[in-house]
Amino acid sequence: MVVEGSAVSQNILNRFCSASQPTIKRCLAAALLFGVVSMVILSYYVSNNQWHSVIREPPQPSFRCHSHNKRLIKSNISATNIHTASGKLRFDPKVLVFMETQYSRLGKHICEVLEASRIKYKVEVAGKSLPLLTNHDKGKYAVIVFENYEKYLSMNKWNRGLLDKYCVEYSVGIIGFVPSKEETFVGAQLKGFPLFISTNLKLKDYYLNPSSSILRLTRAGEVHFGALPAGDWTIFKTNDSSYEALAWARPQHFVPISSEDVSPFLPVIVQDHGLFDGIHRVLFGNGFKFWLHKLLFLDSVSFLSHGKLSFPLRRYLLIDIDDIFVGEKGTRMKPADVQALLQAQERISSIVPGFHFNLGFSGKHYHRGTEEENEGDDELLAHSSKFWWFCHMWSHTKPHLYENISDLEMEMNLNHQFAQEHGIPTDSGYSVAPHHSGVYPVHEQLYEAWKRVWNIRVTSTEEYPHLHPSRFRRGFIHRNIMVLPRQTCGLYTHNLFMERYPGGAARLESSIRGGDLFYQFVFNPINVFMTHLSNYGNDRLALYTFESVIKFLQCWTNLQLSTLPPLQLAEKYFQMFPEESNPVWVNPCLDKRHLAIWSSKKSCDQLPKFLVIGPQKTGTTALYTFLSMHPTIVSNYPSAETFEEVQFFNGKNYFKGLDWYMSFFPVPINSTGNYLFEKSATYFDGDLVPLRAHALLPHAKLVTIMISPIRRAYSWYQHMRAHKDTTALKYEFYEVVTANDKAPKNLRDLRNRCLNPGLYAQHLERWLTFYPPSQLMIIDGEELKADPVAVMNKFQQFLKITPFVDFTNHLRYDPQKGFYCQVTQQNSTKCLGRNKGRHYPPIDLLAQKFLKIFYLSSNIALSKLLTRLRLPIPQWLEDDLS
Ligand code: A3P
């Protein structure tokens, strides 16, 4: 039609200018008219965005797998290798990575690949001392990786001997990257091995050895034609039968001397079968600049770990098409696009059995496109049974903007009604929120409304815990709704045409062919991708992208692609990664994206600035009470359930979510106003508390109080007796602390609560793996008892709080109570209740002796820790250690 339109205006011009006596005026007028008509026609097409669709066909995924060079294949392409060993393996499934320096590039990439594959690893800087390799006759590492293999070759004799001995004894293999060099070597021998290298080569055409037993993820049979990146390749040469090539390449510049000369195949990765010294190795002649090397690295890890670090080959795929019916006029799907979608679905399902596109709709925008696009809407509905469907929001609004749950429900009900009227299934149990709003950070109203209206059990987001780096994205379960991590495929609402793809078509291509998108499939067993309606109209970029990457995966990998409906997919995910079920709430204000999808009514100023973490029976209530006397320090509202303490980070309260936690704190007038804090004395020894507290409050200050752990244990025992605990009433203190593991459960539980919090060093070290020492204050509980004014002064300095309050006039020793108490306005004293500062018989000597020995090693560790932190050793610790 554009061609026709131009022909009309060209006609006008011809008729005017070819008249028998054309005047310049007439010609000029005709040219002007021609211009105007052309502009009108052009603008019509551009404004309707029809230009592209009329003059060009959407791009098609065109490549096929190349057939392998026949000369290299003696047998058929090998079946997928299974790397499991027959014998019993005596090592942990963990990799030890020797990096060249702390910041070296390849080393960082190696760690990233391991992280993305969820493989545990430890990093050491090569050349320093060797870490401990064994633990009680068990190897600590399954594979050793050298970022620079030369560091292995030049290790000092002693360490090299230890490492080699470890590898032989525990059947542990080594992966080494032979780096590029400033000097170019030709046929240089690798120190101590019958293996020779040439360096700094420019290579092309990459071939795999189909009979290599290393190949597992990687599928032999394909050749990467063309120049290989970087001109610093190392190749290997040997006549020794211990070595076998895993991959070859050819020189970029080959000058034949005779007519029979053919360009040679040069080994670029070799496998050492260990015939020489009993150690299996894989040596790479280049790092990860070449895309295939990450895959071959993972195969090498799997092979050398005898399958302990290999993962299932099945990959699950779900492609969401968000924004169905949404989208600007002129960018939406037309009937032909819907047909193309159906055809692509059929083609994909021949490779991914049962594959369905998963369509998320917002009914309010139905029939709001051009006439043709409205037909496209109807075409989708006419074929609704051929797709999977899920609900979006009715008007595509962000749920976190709704404070009122009934407004949110109304939005959802409208979409539900629309679905019923238009034959869209409503039972998938899956939903997605526009812009991930309300999913994470959690908007409780959204979860509640989803459950009520749509019976939602599954959703997905890219935002947990953060969008970047994508390799750390995870899932979690909240209020019985499973949240799956979502992968990014590089297609957003505005990606309509190939040539306008950000960074150009080549960028999308490289993501597909061994780049980001390809590796999402390699790394993630379950992939949920988000695409949009507009990616299926226009150039249908999503169809191109996914069909291409699926074909590329077929060519180069042995991955088996599958799909499952969202509910089953989520169940599968949490079966695979049960450890992810429990969420870790991170601070929404430390991620701009999170903040943008968090209710504006919420503020991080409503979170505590410091935590009094305990442990119990050390004087935490006294400290809490004294702190509350300060005009700008404000504590949490008391909780009826947990004796005033919130106890959020340590127990099941954590699963009630961030809103629940924040409801215990007043909304501060401004961020510099109130200094909020919370005291939960059980935090100190809770295994997960430091991690959780740090995720939410990384800048918070921490306060702990310590008294002799022996006295603390006895105080707890007396506390339980005062609360009429039957076990504490039944057993003497000595019986409790000396109970062994065969004792009745209630006795063991009481023993543990008496003893465990007092292992101070162990708990402090855990806190210090998350928080820097500068954020931690340790109060001597004996000083708090004897001189609380001094403690309060030091504490205010630590907090850097204003105004500074001198507590001299606010605290006074009460001889009757035997402790310091608050001075009231009437100048009398208000002491803590009867259950704080109890009177009970002194601790019996036998128990004291036993506990002194019990805590000895922990107390020694504490004394070392305090010295390391440059803190004074309290008198009670000196006494306990004497
Ligand atoms: P006892 O009751 O065994 O003497 P917590 O508040 O952490 O449970 O600690 C209670 C302990 O705080 C008491 O244990 C008491 O020894 C100590 N404490 C310190 N200063 C106090 C004070 N000013 N008033 C009451 N108890 C105080």
JSON list of N, CA, C and O in Angstrom, two decimals, residues 21 185 211 378 386 628 683 865:
[
{"chain": "A", "resi": 21, "resn": "GLN", "atom": "N", "xyz": [3.40, 22.71, -22.08]},
{"chain": "A", "resi": 21, "resn": "GLN", "atom": "CA", "xyz": [4.25, 23.88, -21.82]},
{"chain": "A", "resi": 21, "resn": "GLN", "atom": "C", "xyz": [4.41, 24.08, -20.30]},
{"chain": "A", "resi": 21, "resn": "GLN", "atom": "O", "xyz": [3.75, 24.90, -19.68]},
{"chain": "A", "resi": 185, "resn": "PHE", "atom": "N", "xyz": [55.48, -18.42, 23.00]},
{"chain": "A", "resi": 185, "resn": "PHE", "atom": "CA", "xyz": [56.22, -19.68, 23.05]},
{"chain": "A", "resi": 185, "resn": "PHE", "atom": "C", "xyz": [55.80, -20.57, 21.91]},
{"chain": "A", "resi": 185, "resn": "PHE", "atom": "O", "xyz": [54.63, -20.60, 21.53]},
{"chain": "A", "resi": 211, "resn": "SER", "atom": "N", "xyz": [34.21, -38.25, 21.02]},
{"chain": "A", "resi": 211, "resn": "SER", "atom": "CA", "xyz": [34.41, -39.43, 21.87]},
{"chain": "A", "resi": 211, "resn": "SER", "atom": "C", "xyz": [34.95, -39.08, 23.25]},
{"chain": "A", "resi": 211, "resn": "SER", "atom": "O", "xyz": [35.25, -39.97, 24.04]},
{"chain": "A", "resi": 378, "resn": "ASP", "atom": "N", "xyz": [-9.86, -10.74, 19.32]},
{"chain": "A", "resi": 378, "resn": "ASP", "atom": "CA", "xyz": [-10.91, -11.77, 19.17]},
{"chain": "A", "resi": 378, "resn": "ASP", "atom": "C", "xyz": [-10.32, -13.10, 18.71]},
{"chain": "A", "resi": 378, "resn": "ASP", "atom": "O", "xyz": [-10.80, -14.16, 19.10]},
{"chain": "A", "resi": 386, "resn": "LYS", "atom": "N", "xyz": [-6.42, -23.07, 23.39]},
{"chain": "A", "resi": 386, "resn": "LYS", "atom": "CA", "xyz": [-5.11, -23.60, 22.96]},
{"chain": "A", "resi": 386, "resn": "LYS", "atom": "C", "xyz": [-3.96, -23.03, 23.79]},
{"chain": "A", "resi": 386, "resn": "LYS", "atom": "O", "xyz": [-2.81, -23.45, 23.62]},
{"chain": "A", "resi": 628, "resn": "SER", "atom": "N", "xyz": [14.67, 3.45, 77.41]},
{"chain": "A", "resi": 628, "resn": "SER", "atom": "CA", "xyz": [13.36, 4.06, 77.13]},
{"chain": "A", "resi": 628, "resn": "SER", "atom": "C", "xyz": [13.19, 5.40, 77.86]},
{"chain": "A", "resi": 628, "resn": "SER", "atom": "O", "xyz": [12.27, 6.16, 77.56]},
{"chain": "A", "resi": 683, "resn": "TYR", "atom": "N", "xyz": [17.49, -13.25, 70.31]},
{"chain": "A", "resi": 683, "resn": "TYR", "atom": "CA", "xyz": [18.21, -13.07, 69.04]},
{"chain": "A", "resi": 683, "resn": "TYR", "atom": "C", "xyz": [19.65, -13.57, 69.11]},
{"chain": "A", "resi": 683, "resn": "TYR", "atom": "O", "xyz": [20.19, -14.07, 68.14]},
{"chain": "A", "resi": 865, "resn": "LEU", "atom": "N", "xyz": [38.80, -13.47, 71.15]},
{"chain": "A", "resi": 865, "resn": "LEU", "atom": "CA", "xyz": [37.95, -12.61, 70.30]},
{"chain": "A", "resi": 865, "resn": "LEU", "atom": "C", "xyz": [37.96, -11.16, 70.81]},
{"chain": "A", "resi": 865, "resn": "LEU", "atom": "O", "xyz": [38.12, -10.21, 70.03]}
]
